[in-house]
């Protein structure tokens, strides 16, 4: 787990400018730093004052020979930078950027390839030799063996750049589900930069933080971020999940006029439907789940787990506990949890059930709402973009606690909801099918209220309406009318429309629902929160539920294997029998790391939140009307309008524009 930087030069780039770009992400890799600069006929390998002594003294052909401060030339055509958080092969052999023995192929890489040992064995049988025990070298050798098809061999999370210095070709890749970030930006001169975090571009010559108005509209009105390859910064893009670019350096630079790369969707999931029984599926699911967790435990540093008390994280913790006992290991698994002194928002009773059943070494944080006002700007800086709720605030403290206790890798349950029926779309689809098949007795038996029936009927009606009408209605809700009084909409868009009005997305197919939730909303923003919160404290976050074999198998199952009356995630619940604490396994509610956000706003710190919007609204460049925003939040505090998270989006937007000095073009 690390941070990467890169530039393909159209015009001379100052070495010091590129150095600053890498320095911005010290938090992603406090253990080491490295650079490589490519000229037409020369390669310069450099380090810095933050490069480890061992790396300086190492004799590898990718070990630094110059201090970057000594390099005066700026006529390089390409440069890679790297910050290292040492997880595998802690020796200087793991220093990056790394090259093969010939010095032809170079890589800068962020992530983990969990099946690297198996791939290494396969490559050795093909005649390849290895100099390190890193997964980084496995990626490089795999590329030499299989070309860009190597991506299909990898099981893990990654973003990387590989340069073939002989052919002058570059290979940029991002993992299937976008677990690891990859951003890029063309500057005014046509230079192409890529990075792990957007803030790396802000220190470059010619950078200006400009608002992407369409994405700002999506965020303020629909609470959407990370749902497209665009960001809230104009002309800054992400390499989409499961996409890559492979071509000559000139093939990159000629795309400067359109500001974005022509990328290829390399990941195509298997769509072969499962034909067996539920019990057969359950056994296969459990085997794949256990294998995913075992692979995610591979590390040369301490590994722990985030434990929320919900089904997903509790299942991971319980399986790890079984593994440790089977291996006869005496050390205790460390878990980290966020709790609240307010019972309404506290999950500790469920966490305690898991702790009692497994005997893990548990650690707890109790984030205080007053810290929101001192920490938010710092968290926004780490996030790069505004976030939607205070659950980010809780996650920040959980990873901080892990680092304080010398746990460098933390497994968590992110990603399960999006394909195991954790969200209501799966349930609604199943019930709509009952309605259409006229199975009213079964349907009414499981409905809790008339409103649930109306939701089903409404869903069926919506399916029959033209998409243009559906999305037109979505812009005319009472909620949006209230926001219209606060937001100067004409500064953002000429015409209001739903962000997905031009996209085909069917809620009549569970696989389509799953793909939307995995690749668009909400998982992409959750993964970003995990990455930034963990990296803020130099901790690696791992998500075993996103082992692609587990995801693809689950997507092959019929809907009734995933969702059942009064039981979401049926396949997971049933497979955990005898492994997971029974009370937790059978719990019906779903919370995760939640905050007493409503209480903070209304009862605990009402004036502090008002002061926050009053002091930051001016940074929105007229997009947020301060007086109307204050009225809106006051009305929410008095209970005149229903509480929702729009109050925080409004405040966050202003704080984000302040932190990054975002400007609005006319």
XYZ file of C-alpha atoms in Angstrom:
666
model
C 0.000 0.000 0.000
C 1.630 3.177 -1.164
C 1.291 6.346 -3.189
C 2.306 6.939 -6.794
C 3.151 9.950 -8.950
C 3.914 10.272 -12.640
C 4.298 12.672 -15.533
C 4.650 12.324 -19.291
C 6.289 15.528 -20.421
C 5.183 17.577 -23.409
C 7.166 20.585 -22.226
C 10.014 20.755 -19.735
C 8.942 20.014 -16.153
C 10.869 21.290 -13.170
C 12.272 18.415 -11.131
C 11.447 20.295 -7.927
C 7.802 20.591 -8.984
C 7.552 16.830 -9.470
C 9.299 16.272 -6.134
C 6.645 18.385 -4.378
C 3.948 16.303 -6.023
C 5.319 13.187 -4.363
C 5.898 14.905 -1.015
C 2.219 15.790 -0.666
C 1.420 12.118 -0.036
C 3.999 11.345 2.651
C 1.144 9.909 4.710
C 0.588 7.179 2.095
C 4.147 5.926 2.430
C 6.234 7.007 5.414
C 8.775 4.189 5.040
C 10.561 5.090 1.814
C 10.597 7.346 -1.246
C 11.940 6.869 -4.757
C 12.046 8.427 -8.231
C 13.110 7.535 -11.741
C 13.535 10.007 -14.614
C 13.646 8.868 -18.228
C 15.478 10.888 -20.860
C 15.735 9.981 -24.526
C 18.889 7.959 -23.943
C 19.395 7.892 -20.184
C 17.689 6.799 -16.961
C 18.290 8.604 -13.663
C 17.308 6.832 -10.437
C 16.928 9.175 -7.479
C 16.009 9.313 -3.826
C 15.427 12.026 -1.266
C 16.124 12.815 2.356
C 13.115 10.600 3.140
C 14.469 7.606 1.251
C 15.416 4.892 3.727
C 19.103 4.426 4.531
C 18.817 0.770 3.529
C 17.582 1.764 0.067
C 20.499 4.159 -0.372
C 22.942 1.432 0.599
C 21.331 -1.302 -1.492
C 23.003 -2.459 -4.704
C 19.846 -3.150 -6.717
C 19.742 -1.625 -10.199
C 16.725 0.407 -9.096
C 18.371 1.730 -5.924
C 18.866 5.520 -5.904
C 22.183 6.924 -7.036
C 21.303 10.635 -6.948
C 19.510 12.837 -4.461
C 16.643 14.477 -6.304
C 17.873 17.865 -5.088
C 21.053 17.312 -7.138
C 19.192 16.833 -10.435
C 19.157 20.071 -12.406
C 18.077 18.790 -15.827
C 14.414 19.102 -16.707
C 14.458 17.549 -20.182
C 13.059 14.170 -19.138
C 10.211 12.623 -21.140
C 8.728 10.615 -18.271
C 9.080 10.393 -14.511
C 7.759 8.026 -11.837
C 7.558 8.779 -8.128
C 6.693 6.506 -5.230
C 5.978 6.612 -1.498
C 6.259 3.270 0.278
C 4.267 1.792 3.134
C 6.119 -1.483 3.660
C 3.760 -4.485 3.818
C 5.515 -7.286 1.911
C 9.294 -7.866 1.749
C 10.269 -5.121 4.174
C 13.832 -5.141 2.833
C 15.232 -2.512 0.407
C 14.441 -4.978 -2.398
C 10.881 -3.658 -2.087
C 11.992 -0.121 -2.946
C 10.127 1.534 -5.835
C 10.067 2.490 -8.634
C 11.279 -1.044 -9.373
C 12.677 -2.473 -12.607
C 13.436 -5.906 -14.000
C 16.996 -7.266 -14.234
C 17.464 -5.853 -17.719
C 16.406 -2.355 -16.679
C 13.913 -2.232 -19.538
C 10.638 -2.439 -17.612
C 9.845 -0.079 -14.720
C 6.864 0.073 -12.372
C 5.376 2.383 -9.753
C 2.560 0.638 -7.936
C 0.036 1.022 -5.142
C -1.913 -1.956 -3.796
C -1.665 -5.664 -3.046
C -1.834 -8.704 -5.321
C -3.000 -11.326 -2.867
C -2.343 -14.345 -5.093
C 1.219 -13.257 -5.848
C 2.717 -16.464 -4.420
C 0.647 -18.658 -6.728
C 1.472 -16.439 -9.713
C 5.146 -16.498 -8.818
C 5.110 -20.311 -8.878
C 3.356 -20.271 -12.251
C 5.882 -17.821 -13.705
C 8.870 -19.740 -12.349
C 7.591 -22.846 -14.143
C 7.620 -20.766 -17.327
C 11.296 -20.061 -16.750
C 11.179 -16.611 -15.141
C 13.413 -15.796 -12.187
C 12.822 -13.431 -9.270
C 15.083 -11.139 -7.299
C 12.620 -10.161 -4.525
C 9.736 -11.630 -2.566
C 7.436 -8.708 -3.422
C 4.152 -8.731 -5.265
C 5.461 -5.708 -7.181
C 8.001 -7.826 -9.038
C 5.318 -10.441 -9.732
C 3.258 -7.756 -11.528
C 6.239 -6.729 -13.633
C 7.194 -10.289 -14.579
C 3.552 -11.168 -15.259
C 3.388 -8.251 -17.694
C 6.534 -9.513 -19.439
C 4.968 -12.979 -19.702
C 1.371 -12.185 -20.635
C 1.218 -8.530 -21.655
C -1.877 -6.609 -20.574
C -3.728 -9.928 -20.138
C -1.821 -10.186 -16.855
C -4.613 -8.112 -15.295
C -6.962 -11.077 -15.515
C -4.456 -13.118 -13.500
C -4.343 -10.716 -10.552
C -6.530 -11.131 -7.489
C -6.223 -7.960 -5.468
C -6.364 -4.185 -5.450
C -4.065 -1.968 -7.463
C -3.237 1.071 -9.478
C 0.038 1.035 -11.326
C 2.053 2.374 -14.236
C 4.547 0.221 -16.156
C 6.949 1.751 -18.671
C 8.715 -0.173 -21.418
C 11.787 2.019 -21.860
C 12.765 0.271 -25.113
C 9.447 0.557 -26.932
C 8.521 3.825 -25.161
C 5.140 2.355 -24.208
C 3.213 2.909 -21.005
C 0.665 0.669 -19.316
C -1.750 2.218 -16.784
C -4.103 -0.084 -14.877
C -6.687 0.007 -12.098
C -8.194 -2.979 -10.291
C -11.584 -4.457 -11.106
C -13.627 -2.616 -8.481
C -11.607 0.581 -8.093
C -10.361 -0.203 -4.594
C -7.153 1.747 -5.207
C -7.291 5.283 -6.662
C -5.785 6.539 -9.922
C -6.280 10.183 -10.992
C -4.904 12.083 -13.959
C -4.768 15.634 -15.295
C -3.450 17.412 -18.401
C -1.947 20.817 -17.612
C -2.151 23.903 -19.841
C 0.973 22.856 -21.773
C -0.308 19.347 -22.457
C 1.816 17.554 -19.862
C 0.082 14.448 -18.501
C 0.204 13.838 -14.742
C -1.141 10.891 -12.769
C -1.416 10.424 -9.013
C -2.955 8.541 -6.109
C -4.671 11.660 -4.769
C -6.001 14.777 -6.452
C -4.175 17.083 -4.041
C -0.897 16.074 -5.698
C -1.818 18.208 -8.696
C -2.394 21.307 -6.567
C 1.347 21.906 -6.023
C 2.181 21.846 -9.739
C 2.930 24.915 -11.833
C -0.123 26.026 -13.753
C -2.629 24.344 -11.452
C -5.860 26.166 -10.704
C -8.672 24.569 -8.707
C -11.737 24.940 -10.902
C -15.222 23.690 -10.056
C -16.788 20.949 -12.157
C -20.277 22.426 -12.098
C -22.158 19.333 -13.249
C -20.597 17.152 -10.564
C -21.229 19.854 -7.949
C -24.908 19.750 -8.942
C -24.930 15.945 -8.569
C -23.414 16.228 -5.106
C -25.584 19.012 -3.721
C -28.900 17.742 -5.111
C -28.436 13.972 -5.294
C -25.636 13.291 -2.778
C -23.535 11.701 -5.531
C -19.750 11.641 -5.822
C -17.376 9.161 -7.461
C -20.177 7.916 -9.719
C -18.444 8.892 -12.966
C -14.830 9.197 -14.138
C -15.130 12.948 -13.563
C -14.325 14.564 -10.218
C -15.527 17.784 -8.606
C -12.358 19.410 -9.962
C -12.743 20.449 -13.593
C -10.526 18.430 -15.971
C -9.369 15.996 -13.269
C -10.423 12.432 -14.026
C -10.061 8.998 -12.514
C -9.157 5.867 -14.395
C -12.477 3.996 -14.016
C -12.607 0.676 -12.127
C -11.531 -2.251 -14.287
C -10.040 0.002 -16.984
C -6.565 0.425 -18.429
C -4.535 2.293 -21.022
C -1.699 0.831 -23.076
C 0.122 2.738 -25.783
C 3.024 4.925 -26.785
C 3.830 8.056 -24.806
C 2.725 10.107 -27.804
C -0.625 8.288 -27.734
C -1.184 9.827 -24.316
C -0.045 13.338 -25.181
C -2.157 13.656 -28.338
C -5.260 13.352 -26.135
C -4.493 16.634 -24.355
C -7.135 18.557 -26.314
C -10.000 16.476 -24.916
C -8.350 16.395 -21.447
C -9.054 12.695 -20.929
C -7.647 9.342 -21.943
C -9.277 6.853 -24.265
C -9.242 3.884 -21.913
C -10.266 0.250 -22.309
C -12.594 -1.689 -20.025
C -10.396 -4.735 -19.452
C -12.586 -6.375 -16.776
C -15.582 -8.340 -18.041
C -17.189 -10.417 -15.303
C -18.388 -13.971 -15.798
C -22.168 -14.218 -16.245
C -22.768 -17.989 -16.192
C -25.852 -18.678 -14.073
C -25.503 -21.149 -11.185
C -27.683 -24.247 -11.639
C -27.253 -26.065 -8.315
C -29.235 -26.138 -5.068
C -29.054 -23.552 -2.309
C -27.075 -25.891 -0.051
C -24.548 -26.493 -2.825
C -24.273 -22.751 -3.386
C -23.847 -22.142 0.334
C -20.912 -24.559 0.537
C -19.182 -23.003 -2.466
C -19.782 -19.492 -1.122
C -18.284 -20.371 2.254
C -15.211 -21.947 0.648
C -14.620 -18.877 -1.499
C -15.225 -16.521 1.399
C -12.709 -18.343 3.584
C -10.161 -18.418 0.766
C -10.623 -14.678 0.209
C -9.961 -13.933 3.868
C -6.892 -16.185 3.957
C -5.395 -14.384 0.979
C -6.138 -11.006 2.552
C -4.201 -11.996 5.668
C -0.921 -12.251 3.751
C 1.463 -9.610 5.098
C 4.838 -9.162 6.751
C 3.355 -6.707 9.262
C 0.575 -6.877 11.865
C -2.969 -7.412 10.562
C -6.212 -6.547 12.389
C -9.904 -6.034 11.606
C -12.458 -3.272 11.790
C -15.476 -4.560 13.732
C -18.774 -2.694 13.522
C -21.001 -5.397 15.014
C -22.778 -5.935 11.707
C -22.972 -9.180 9.771
C -20.158 -8.447 7.311
C -17.321 -7.369 9.587
C -18.381 -9.859 12.271
C -18.194 -12.691 9.727
C -14.639 -11.702 8.789
C -13.523 -11.482 12.422
C -15.115 -14.829 13.272
C -13.530 -16.617 10.306
C -10.099 -15.210 11.125
C -10.538 -16.442 14.693
C -11.218 -19.966 13.405
C -8.112 -19.804 11.179
C -5.887 -18.763 14.074
C -7.192 -21.584 16.266
C -6.794 -24.157 13.479
C -3.198 -23.030 12.991
C -2.531 -23.294 16.715
C -1.534 -19.649 16.946
C -1.729 -18.106 20.397
C -1.714 -14.443 19.424
C -5.043 -12.647 19.582
C -6.633 -10.937 16.636
C -6.936 -7.187 17.223
C -10.214 -5.488 16.355
C -11.099 -1.793 16.222
C -14.580 -0.382 16.660
C -16.357 2.944 16.811
C -18.946 3.268 19.572
C -21.218 5.932 21.019
C -22.262 6.848 24.562
C -25.767 7.334 23.142
C -27.451 3.896 23.084
C -29.575 4.916 20.111
C -26.454 5.046 17.957
C -24.312 2.499 19.759
C -23.470 -0.951 18.372
C -21.320 -2.052 21.287
C -23.757 -4.690 22.511
C -23.363 -6.498 19.170
C -19.609 -5.937 19.090
C -19.379 -7.372 22.610
C -21.176 -10.514 21.448
C -18.493 -11.094 18.815
C -15.676 -10.224 21.217
C -17.054 -12.629 23.820
C -17.435 -15.435 21.287
C -13.986 -15.026 19.735
C -11.850 -13.652 22.565
C -10.280 -11.042 20.287
C -8.169 -8.179 21.623
C -10.673 -5.371 21.133
C -10.104 -1.610 20.972
C -12.786 1.077 20.981
C -13.069 4.732 20.019
C -15.819 7.106 21.107
C -15.600 10.045 18.690
C -16.851 13.298 20.195
C -19.043 15.558 18.085
C -17.141 18.643 19.175
C -14.114 17.363 17.250
C -16.064 17.777 14.022
C -15.344 21.487 14.184
C -11.591 21.104 14.630
C -10.985 18.112 12.349
C -13.293 18.577 9.370
C -10.940 20.723 7.296
C -8.132 18.201 7.833
C -10.382 15.290 6.847
C -11.639 17.171 3.773
C -8.008 17.698 2.751
C -7.384 13.968 3.010
C -10.595 13.120 1.134
C -9.867 15.521 -1.769
C -13.597 16.034 -2.293
C -16.570 16.752 -0.022
C -18.221 13.796 1.686
C -21.847 13.054 2.512
C -22.059 12.223 6.222
C -20.149 11.958 9.485
C -19.496 8.235 9.022
C -16.246 9.425 7.423
C -15.435 11.116 10.728
C -15.885 7.801 12.570
C -13.763 5.845 10.115
C -10.978 8.392 10.492
C -10.802 7.646 14.231
C -10.924 3.859 13.768
C -7.857 3.848 11.502
C -6.098 6.277 13.816
C -6.647 3.865 16.705
C -5.261 0.973 14.667
C -2.049 2.840 13.855
C -1.622 3.879 17.486
C -1.632 0.181 18.340
C 0.890 -0.720 15.622
C -1.617 -2.471 13.376
C -0.624 -1.606 9.811
C -3.245 -3.632 7.886
C -6.967 -3.561 8.697
C -9.565 -5.845 7.097
C -13.141 -4.577 6.885
C -16.509 -5.618 5.502
C -16.862 -3.058 2.719
C -18.376 -4.276 -0.549
C -20.732 -7.037 0.614
C -23.951 -5.007 0.532
C -23.587 -4.218 -3.148
C -23.942 -7.790 -4.395
C -25.424 -9.761 -1.478
C -28.712 -7.805 -1.275
C -27.680 -5.446 1.510
C -29.731 -2.621 0.030
C -33.472 -2.393 -0.541
C -33.337 -2.567 -4.362
C -32.856 -6.343 -4.160
C -35.779 -6.799 -1.779
C -38.048 -4.550 -3.824
C -37.173 -6.455 -6.995
C -37.977 -9.798 -5.360
C -41.311 -8.486 -4.068
C -42.165 -6.960 -7.430
C -41.686 -10.386 -8.965
C -44.113 -11.849 -6.426
C -46.619 -9.127 -7.326
C -46.278 -9.774 -11.067
C -46.677 -13.531 -10.537
C -49.861 -12.798 -8.551
C -48.418 -14.432 -5.421
C -50.290 -11.990 -3.195
C -50.606 -14.305 -0.193
C -46.831 -14.704 0.055
C -46.281 -11.018 -0.621
C -48.715 -9.705 2.002
C -47.323 -12.160 4.535
C -43.941 -10.457 4.527
C -45.001 -6.829 4.102
C -44.694 -4.774 7.270
C -46.849 -1.868 6.185
C -49.037 -0.444 3.447
C -46.175 1.885 2.516
C -44.080 -1.128 1.510
C -46.844 -2.268 -0.842
C -47.105 1.235 -2.304
C -43.343 1.200 -2.915
C -43.692 -2.024 -4.908
C -46.627 -0.726 -6.942
C -44.800 2.546 -7.514
C -41.760 0.603 -8.742
C -43.872 -1.317 -11.247
C -45.506 1.883 -12.502
C -42.103 3.526 -12.899
C -40.948 0.587 -15.032
C -43.779 1.349 -17.447
C -43.045 5.076 -17.708
C -40.583 6.578 -20.203
C -37.214 7.337 -18.594
C -37.499 11.011 -19.545
C -40.632 11.390 -17.412
C -39.160 9.461 -14.467
C -36.066 11.634 -14.278
C -37.995 14.849 -14.931
C -40.143 14.087 -11.878
C -37.021 13.485 -9.785
C -36.033 17.155 -10.135
C -39.371 18.438 -8.825
C -39.535 16.900 -5.340
C -40.226 18.979 -2.221
C -36.690 18.247 -1.101
C -35.274 19.797 -4.261
C -37.562 22.792 -3.980
C -36.092 23.518 -0.569
C -32.571 23.203 -1.932
C -33.495 25.570 -4.775
C -33.878 28.338 -2.198
C -30.371 27.698 -0.858
C -28.392 26.884 -4.004
C -27.859 29.317 -6.878
C -28.659 26.630 -9.412
C -27.961 28.821 -12.455
C -24.308 28.948 -11.457
C -24.123 25.172 -11.836
C -26.391 23.981 -14.661
C -28.647 25.552 -17.257
C -31.276 22.872 -16.851
C -31.923 20.549 -13.938
C -31.795 16.865 -14.766
C -31.091 13.605 -12.996
C -27.438 12.473 -13.277
C -28.561 9.154 -14.764
C -31.132 10.454 -17.203
C -28.886 9.481 -20.123
C -27.751 6.129 -18.742
C -29.312 2.726 -19.157
C -29.754 1.071 -15.791
C -32.369 -1.578 -15.104
C -33.637 -2.386 -11.638
C -35.376 -5.480 -12.988
C -32.171 -7.555 -12.990
C -30.223 -8.337 -9.788
C -26.904 -8.430 -11.656
C -27.569 -4.970 -13.110
C -28.453 -3.685 -9.642
C -25.257 -5.182 -8.293
C -23.068 -3.712 -11.028
C -24.578 -0.277 -10.590
C -23.977 -0.349 -6.842
C -20.442 -1.710 -7.252
C -19.212 0.532 -10.057
C -21.287 3.692 -9.622
C -23.161 4.323 -6.402
C -22.593 3.854 -3.499
C -19.472 1.637 -3.346
C -17.104 3.927 -5.222
C -17.410 6.712 -2.661
C -17.179 4.252 0.234
C -13.956 2.842 -1.197
C -12.544 6.332 -1.497
C -13.428 7.039 2.144
C -11.700 3.799 3.189
C -8.602 4.587 1.163
C -8.216 8.186 2.375
C -9.054 7.480 6.021
C -6.662 4.542 6.191
C -3.872 6.295 4.309
C -4.250 9.405 6.487
C -2.813 7.235 9.259
C -0.488 5.116 7.077
C -2.676 2.016 7.434
C -3.652 -0.354 4.638
C -7.383 -1.107 4.319
C -8.315 -4.474 2.824
C -11.738 -5.626 1.642
C -11.993 -9.438 1.317
C -15.635 -9.264 0.217
C -14.327 -7.786 -3.044
C -12.374 -10.880 -4.009
C -13.603 -11.035 -7.619
C -14.215 -14.799 -7.470
C -16.576 -14.333 -4.538
C -18.365 -11.428 -6.235
C -18.792 -13.235 -9.551
C -20.043 -16.420 -7.904
C -22.609 -14.462 -5.890
C -23.776 -12.634 -9.015
C -24.376 -16.011 -10.671
C -26.935 -16.986 -8.025
C -30.708 -16.602 -8.323
C -32.174 -13.667 -6.415
C -33.918 -15.887 -3.858
C -30.507 -17.222 -2.725
C -29.504 -13.663 -1.819
C -32.692 -12.106 -0.510
C -35.452 -13.817 1.423
C -38.417 -12.709 3.565
C -37.057 -10.869 6.607
C -33.534 -11.946 5.654
C -31.153 -10.006 3.465
C -27.817 -11.586 2.518
C -29.351 -15.042 2.901
C -26.342 -16.908 1.478
C -23.957 -15.206 3.906
C -26.241 -15.627 6.909
C -26.738 -19.336 6.282
C -23.072 -20.011 5.523
C -22.008 -18.447 8.837
C -23.993 -20.927 10.938
C -21.683 -22.438 13.539
C -18.977 -19.842 12.851
C -20.571 -16.539 13.800
C -22.210 -15.699 17.132
C -25.859 -16.685 16.742
C -27.338 -13.422 18.032
C -25.307 -11.403 15.552
C -25.976 -13.869 12.737
C -29.728 -13.596 13.208
C -29.976 -9.844 13.817
C -32.375 -8.079 11.472
C -31.310 -4.456 11.694
C -28.349 -2.964 9.856
C -26.329 -0.013 11.076
C -22.549 -0.238 10.718
C -20.469 2.687 11.959
C -23.184 5.295 12.535
C -22.971 8.704 14.188
C -25.369 10.566 16.462
C -25.274 13.188 13.737
C -28.880 14.269 14.160
C -28.377 14.805 17.883
C -25.152 16.728 17.307
C -26.937 19.078 14.898
C -30.144 19.582 16.853
C -29.250 19.238 20.538
C -25.533 19.168 21.265
C -23.957 21.760 18.977
C -26.716 23.689 17.173
C -24.960 27.060 17.273
C -21.607 25.592 16.278
C -23.130 24.229 13.074
C -24.799 27.564 12.372
C -21.485 29.334 12.918
C -19.828 26.860 10.583
C -22.109 27.664 7.648
C -22.020 31.387 8.402
C -18.225 31.441 8.364
C -17.709 29.268 5.283
C -20.585 30.150 2.920
C -18.530 32.983 1.403
C -16.064 30.448 -0.027
C -18.793 28.966 -2.245
C -18.448 31.915 -4.642
C -22.169 32.701 -4.411
C -23.394 29.146 -5.032
C -24.646 28.747 -1.443
C -26.875 31.558 -0.177
C -25.842 32.031 3.429
C -29.073 33.464 4.804
C -31.218 30.771 3.170
C -28.844 28.031 4.324
C -29.053 29.298 7.917
C -32.862 29.387 7.730
C -32.916 25.844 6.374
C -30.656 24.441 9.087
C -32.565 26.357 11.802
C -35.819 24.837 10.528
C -34.253 21.372 10.676
C -33.018 22.022 14.220
C -36.503 23.127 15.308
C -38.071 20.021 13.792
C -40.065 22.009 11.221
C -38.575 19.960 8.419
C -37.410 16.352 8.569
C -33.741 15.739 9.297
C -31.591 14.583 6.413
C -27.938 14.858 5.427
C -28.396 17.748 2.993
C -27.401 20.164 5.783
C -23.947 18.557 5.858
C -23.543 18.542 2.078
C -24.141 22.285 2.066
C -21.599 22.892 4.830
C -19.096 20.408 3.372
C -19.260 21.993 -0.054
C -18.305 25.375 1.383
C -15.483 23.926 3.503
C -14.117 21.981 0.527
C -14.064 25.101 -1.647
C -12.201 26.882 1.136
C -9.617 24.120 1.718
C -8.751 23.762 -1.982
C -9.374 27.393 -2.978
C -11.845 26.264 -5.634
C -12.807 28.893 -8.182
C -15.895 29.107 -10.418
C -15.498 29.960 -14.088
C -18.184 32.049 -15.719
